């Protein structure tokens, strides 16, 4: 379930001059660029993660699984300043087997080297 602030971009490409991996351009991505965008995902398994593109404008996410206290994730990598780099993050890896609910939101926080609050999801990783 997508809240306000999210869009499915059918053929994403960077708007800046930072480097990119050609296999991760002109592909569909779930994108939010402003703080406060929230989504909800129901999944089955014992783990949940994200395959995303972590570029110069990614922010700090907040997420919660099954109503647990929120955790934060700084998406900015050591290469993000100059590259839209594909990156996988495991949010939770030791859940009880079964059905779960992920709440994910963008925040107004960011790495001091980042230029924004974006997230670009290529795939959810559930196991």
Coordinates of N, CA and C in Angstrom, one line a residue:
X1 N 0.9 -1.2 0.0 CA 0.0 0.0 0.0 C 0.9 1.2 0.0
X2 N 0.8 2.0 -1.0 CA 1.6 3.2 -1.2 C 0.8 4.5 -0.6
X3 N 1.5 5.2 0.2 CA 1.0 6.5 0.7 C 1.4 7.6 -0.2
X4 N 0.9 8.8 0.2 CA 1.3 10.0 -0.6 C 2.8 10.2 -0.6
X5 N 3.3 10.6 -1.8 CA 4.7 10.9 -1.9 C 5.5 9.8 -2.7
X6 N 4.8 8.6 -2.9 CA 5.5 7.6 -3.7 C 5.0 7.6 -5.1
X7 N 5.9 7.2 -6.0 CA 5.5 7.0 -7.4 C 6.2 5.8 -8.0
X8 N 5.6 5.1 -8.9 CA 6.2 4.0 -9.7 C 6.8 4.6 -10.9
X9 N 8.1 4.7 -11.1 CA 8.7 5.3 -12.2 C 9.0 4.2 -13.2
X10 N 8.4 4.1 -14.4 CA 8.5 3.0 -15.2 C 9.9 2.8 -15.9
X11 N 10.7 3.9 -16.0 CA 12.0 3.8 -16.6 C 12.9 4.9 -16.0
X12 N 13.4 4.6 -14.8 CA 14.1 5.6 -14.0 C 15.5 5.8 -14.6
X13 N 15.9 7.1 -14.5 CA 17.2 7.5 -14.9 C 17.6 8.7 -14.0
X14 N 18.8 8.9 -13.6 CA 19.2 10.0 -12.8 C 19.0 11.3 -13.4
X15 N 18.7 12.3 -12.6 CA 18.5 13.7 -13.0 C 19.8 14.5 -12.9
X16 N 20.8 13.9 -12.3 CA 22.1 14.6 -12.1 C 23.2 14.0 -12.9
X17 N 24.4 14.4 -12.7 CA 25.5 14.0 -13.5 C 26.3 12.9 -12.8
X18 N 25.8 12.4 -11.6 CA 26.6 11.3 -10.9 C 26.6 10.1 -11.8
X19 N 27.6 9.2 -11.5 CA 27.7 8.0 -12.3 C 26.5 7.1 -12.0
X20 N 26.4 6.0 -12.8 CA 25.3 5.1 -12.7 C 25.7 3.8 -13.2
X21 N 25.0 2.7 -12.8 CA 25.2 1.4 -13.4 C 24.2 1.2 -14.5
X22 N 24.6 0.9 -15.7 CA 23.6 0.9 -16.8 C 22.5 -0.2 -16.6
X23 N 22.8 -1.3 -15.8 CA 21.8 -2.3 -15.6 C 20.7 -1.7 -14.6
X24 N 21.0 -0.6 -14.0 CA 20.0 -0.1 -13.0 C 19.5 1.3 -13.5
X25 N 19.5 1.6 -14.8 CA 18.8 2.7 -15.3 C 17.9 2.2 -16.4
X26 N 16.8 3.0 -16.6 CA 15.8 2.6 -17.5 C 15.1 1.3 -17.1
X27 N 15.0 1.2 -15.8 CA 14.2 0.1 -15.2 C 13.2 0.6 -14.2
X28 N 12.1 -0.1 -14.0 CA 11.1 0.4 -13.0 C 11.6 0.5 -11.6
X29 N 11.3 1.6 -10.9 CA 11.6 1.8 -9.5 C 10.5 2.5 -8.8
X30 N 10.4 2.1 -7.6 CA 9.4 2.7 -6.6 C 10.2 3.9 -6.0
X31 N 9.8 5.1 -6.1 CA 10.6 6.3 -5.8 C 9.8 7.2 -4.8
X32 N 10.5 7.7 -3.8 CA 10.0 8.8 -3.0 C 11.1 9.8 -2.8
X33 N 10.9 11.0 -2.9 CA 12.0 12.0 -2.8 C 11.8 13.0 -1.7
X34 N 10.7 13.0 -1.0 CA 10.4 14.0 0.0 C 10.2 13.3 1.4
X35 N 10.5 14.0 2.5 CA 10.2 13.4 3.8 C 8.7 13.1 4.0
X36 N 8.4 12.1 4.7 CA 7.1 11.8 5.1 C 6.3 10.8 4.2
X37 N 7.0 10.3 3.2 CA 6.3 9.3 2.3 C 6.3 8.0 3.0
X38 N 5.2 7.3 3.1 CA 5.1 6.1 3.8 C 4.5 5.0 2.9
X39 N 5.0 3.8 3.1 CA 4.4 2.6 2.4 C 4.2 1.5 3.4
X40 N 3.3 0.6 3.1 CA 3.1 -0.6 3.9 C 3.2 -1.8 3.0
X41 N 3.9 -2.8 3.4 CA 4.1 -4.0 2.6 C 3.8 -5.2 3.5
X42 N 2.9 -6.1 3.0 CA 2.7 -7.4 3.7 C 3.5 -8.4 3.0
X43 N 4.2 -9.3 3.8 CA 5.0 -10.3 3.2 C 5.0 -11.5 4.1
X44 N 5.4 -12.6 3.6 CA 5.6 -13.9 4.3 C 7.1 -14.3 4.3
X45 N 7.5 -14.8 5.4 CA 8.9 -15.3 5.5 C 9.5 -15.0 6.8
X46 N 10.9 -15.0 6.8 CA 11.6 -14.7 8.0 C 12.6 -13.5 7.9
X47 N 12.6 -12.9 6.7 CA 13.5 -11.7 6.4 C 12.9 -10.8 5.4
X48 N 13.2 -9.5 5.5 CA 12.8 -8.5 4.6 C 13.9 -7.5 4.4
X49 N 14.1 -7.1 3.1 CA 15.2 -6.2 2.8 C 14.8 -5.4 1.5
X50 N 15.7 -4.6 1.1 CA 15.5 -3.7 -0.1 C 16.7 -3.8 -1.1
X51 N 16.4 -3.9 -2.3 CA 17.4 -3.7 -3.4 C 17.1 -2.3 -3.9
X52 N 18.0 -1.4 -3.8 CA 17.8 0.0 -4.2 C 18.9 0.6 -4.9
X53 N 18.8 1.8 -5.3 CA 19.9 2.6 -5.9 C 20.2 3.7 -4.9
X54 N 21.3 3.7 -4.3 CA 21.7 4.7 -3.3 C 22.7 5.7 -3.9
X55 N 22.1 6.8 -4.3 CA 22.8 7.9 -5.0 C 23.1 9.1 -4.0
X56 N 23.5 10.2 -4.6 CA 23.9 11.4 -3.9 C 22.8 12.1 -3.1
X57 N 21.5 11.7 -3.3 CA 20.4 12.4 -2.7 C 19.6 11.5 -1.8
X58 N 20.1 10.3 -1.4 CA 19.3 9.4 -0.5 C 19.3 9.9 0.9
X59 N 18.3 9.6 1.6 CA 18.1 10.1 3.0 C 18.2 8.9 4.0
X60 N 17.8 9.2 5.2 CA 17.7 8.3 6.3 C 16.2 7.8 6.4
X61 N 16.0 6.5 6.3 CA 14.7 5.9 6.3 C 14.4 5.5 7.7
X62 N 13.1 5.3 8.0 CA 12.6 4.8 9.2 C 11.7 3.6 8.8
X63 N 11.8 2.5 9.6 CA 11.0 1.3 9.2 C 10.7 0.6 10.5
X64 N 9.6 -0.2 10.4 CA 9.1 -1.0 11.5 C 8.5 -2.3 10.9
X65 N 8.7 -3.4 11.6 CA 8.1 -4.6 11.2 C 7.2 -5.1 12.3
X66 N 5.9 -5.4 12.0 CA 4.9 -5.9 12.9 C 4.7 -5.0 14.1
X67 N 4.8 -3.7 13.9 CA 4.6 -2.8 15.0 C 5.7 -2.6 16.0
X68 N 6.9 -3.1 15.7 CA 8.0 -3.0 16.6 C 8.4 -1.5 16.6
X69 N 9.2 -1.1 17.6 CA 9.7 0.3 17.6 C 10.5 0.6 16.3
X70 N 10.3 1.8 15.8 CA 11.0 2.1 14.5 C 12.5 2.1 14.6
X71 N 13.1 1.7 13.5 CA 14.6 1.7 13.4 C 14.9 2.6 12.2
X72 N 16.1 3.1 12.2 CA 16.5 4.0 11.1 C 17.6 3.4 10.3
X73 N 17.7 3.8 9.0 CA 18.7 3.3 8.1 C 19.2 4.4 7.3
X74 N 20.5 4.7 7.4 CA 21.1 5.7 6.5 C 21.5 5.0 5.2
X75 N 20.9 5.4 4.1 CA 21.1 4.7 2.8 C 22.4 5.1 2.2
X76 N 23.0 6.2 2.6 CA 24.2 6.8 2.0 C 25.4 5.9 2.2
X77 N 26.0 5.5 1.1 CA 27.2 4.6 1.1 C 28.5 5.4 0.9
X78 N 29.6 4.8 1.0 CA 30.9 5.5 0.8 C 31.0 5.9 -0.7
X79 N 30.2 5.4 -1.6 CA 30.3 5.7 -3.0 C 29.1 6.6 -3.5
X80 N 28.1 6.8 -2.6 CA 26.9 7.5 -3.0 C 27.2 9.0 -3.5
X81 N 28.2 9.6 -3.0 CA 28.4 11.0 -3.3 C 28.6 11.2 -4.8
X82 N 29.1 10.2 -5.5 CA 29.4 10.4 -6.9 C 28.8 9.3 -7.8
X83 N 28.0 8.4 -7.2 CA 27.5 7.3 -8.0 C 26.1 6.8 -7.4
X84 N 25.2 6.6 -8.4 CA 23.9 6.0 -8.1 C 24.2 4.4 -8.1
X85 N 24.5 3.9 -6.9 CA 25.0 2.5 -6.8 C 23.9 1.6 -6.3
X86 N 23.8 0.5 -7.0 CA 22.9 -0.6 -6.5 C 23.3 -1.1 -5.2
X87 N 22.4 -1.2 -4.2 CA 22.8 -1.6 -2.9 C 21.6 -2.4 -2.3
X88 N 22.0 -3.5 -1.6 CA 21.0 -4.3 -0.9 C 21.1 -4.1 0.6
X89 N 20.0 -3.8 1.3 CA 19.9 -3.7 2.7 C 19.0 -4.7 3.3
X90 N 19.4 -5.5 4.2 CA 18.5 -6.4 5.0 C 18.0 -5.6 6.2
X91 N 16.6 -5.4 6.2 CA 16.1 -4.6 7.3 C 15.9 -5.5 8.6
X92 N 15.3 -6.7 8.3 CA 15.2 -7.7 9.4 C 15.5 -9.0 8.8
X93 N 16.3 -9.8 9.5 CA 16.8 -11.1 9.0 C 16.4 -12.3 9.9
X94 N 15.8 -12.1 11.1 CA 15.5 -13.2 12.0 C 14.1 -13.1 12.5
X95 N 13.1 -12.9 11.6 CA 11.7 -12.9 12.0 C 11.2 -14.3 12.2
X96 N 10.2 -14.5 13.0 CA 9.5 -15.8 13.1 C 8.9 -16.1 11.8
X97 N 8.9 -17.3 11.3 CA 8.3 -17.7 10.1 C 6.8 -17.3 10.1
X98 N 6.3 -16.8 8.9 CA 4.9 -16.4 8.9 C 4.7 -15.1 8.1
X99 N 3.5 -14.5 8.3 CA 3.1 -13.3 7.7 C 3.5 -12.1 8.5
X100 N 4.0 -11.0 7.9 CA 4.5 -9.8 8.5 C 4.0 -8.6 7.8
X101 N 4.2 -7.5 8.4 CA 3.9 -6.2 7.8 C 5.0 -5.2 8.1
X102 N 5.5 -4.6 7.0 CA 6.6 -3.6 7.0 C 6.0 -2.3 6.8
X103 N 6.3 -1.3 7.6 CA 6.0 0.1 7.4 C 7.4 0.8 7.2
X104 N 7.4 1.5 6.0 CA 8.7 2.2 5.6 C 8.3 3.6 5.3
X105 N 9.1 4.6 5.8 CA 8.9 6.0 5.6 C 10.2 6.7 5.4
X106 N 10.1 7.8 4.6 CA 11.2 8.7 4.4 C 11.2 9.7 5.6
X107 N 12.3 10.2 6.0 CA 12.4 11.1 7.1 C 13.0 12.4 6.6
X108 N 13.0 13.4 7.5 CA 13.6 14.7 7.2 C 15.1 14.7 7.6
X109 N 15.6 13.5 7.9 CA 17.0 13.3 8.3 C 17.8 12.8 7.1
X110 N 19.1 13.2 7.1 CA 19.9 12.7 6.0 C 21.4 12.7 6.5
X111 N 22.2 11.9 5.8 CA 23.6 11.9 6.0 C 24.1 13.3 5.7
X112 N 25.1 13.8 6.4 CA 25.6 15.2 6.1 C 26.2 15.4 4.7
X113 N 26.6 14.3 4.1 CA 27.1 14.3 2.7 C 26.0 14.2 1.6
X114 N 24.8 13.9 2.0 CA 23.7 13.7 1.1 C 23.1 15.0 0.7
X115 N 22.5 15.0 -0.5 CA 21.8 16.2 -1.0 C 20.3 16.1 -0.9
X116 N 19.8 15.1 -0.2 CA 18.3 15.0 -0.2 C 17.8 13.9 0.7
X117 N 16.5 13.5 0.4 CA 15.8 12.5 1.3 C 15.2 11.3 0.5
X118 N 15.8 11.1 -0.7 CA 15.2 10.1 -1.6 C 15.4 8.7 -1.2
X119 N 14.6 7.8 -1.8 CA 14.7 6.4 -1.8 C 14.3 5.9 -3.2
X120 N 15.0 4.9 -3.7 CA 14.6 4.3 -5.0 C 14.7 2.8 -4.9
X121 N 13.6 2.2 -4.8 CA 13.5 0.7 -4.6 C 13.4 0.0 -5.9
X122 N 14.3 -0.9 -6.2 CA 14.2 -1.8 -7.4 C 13.4 -3.0 -7.0
X123 N 13.6 -3.6 -5.9 CA 12.9 -4.8 -5.4 C 12.9 -4.9 -3.9
X124 N 11.8 -5.5 -3.4 CA 11.8 -5.9 -2.0 C 12.4 -7.3 -2.0
X125 N 13.2 -7.6 -0.9 CA 13.9 -8.9 -0.8 C 13.2 -9.6 0.4
X126 N 12.4 -10.6 0.2 CA 11.8 -11.3 1.2 C 12.2 -12.8 1.2
X127 N 12.4 -13.4 2.3 CA 12.8 -14.8 2.4 C 12.0 -15.4 3.5

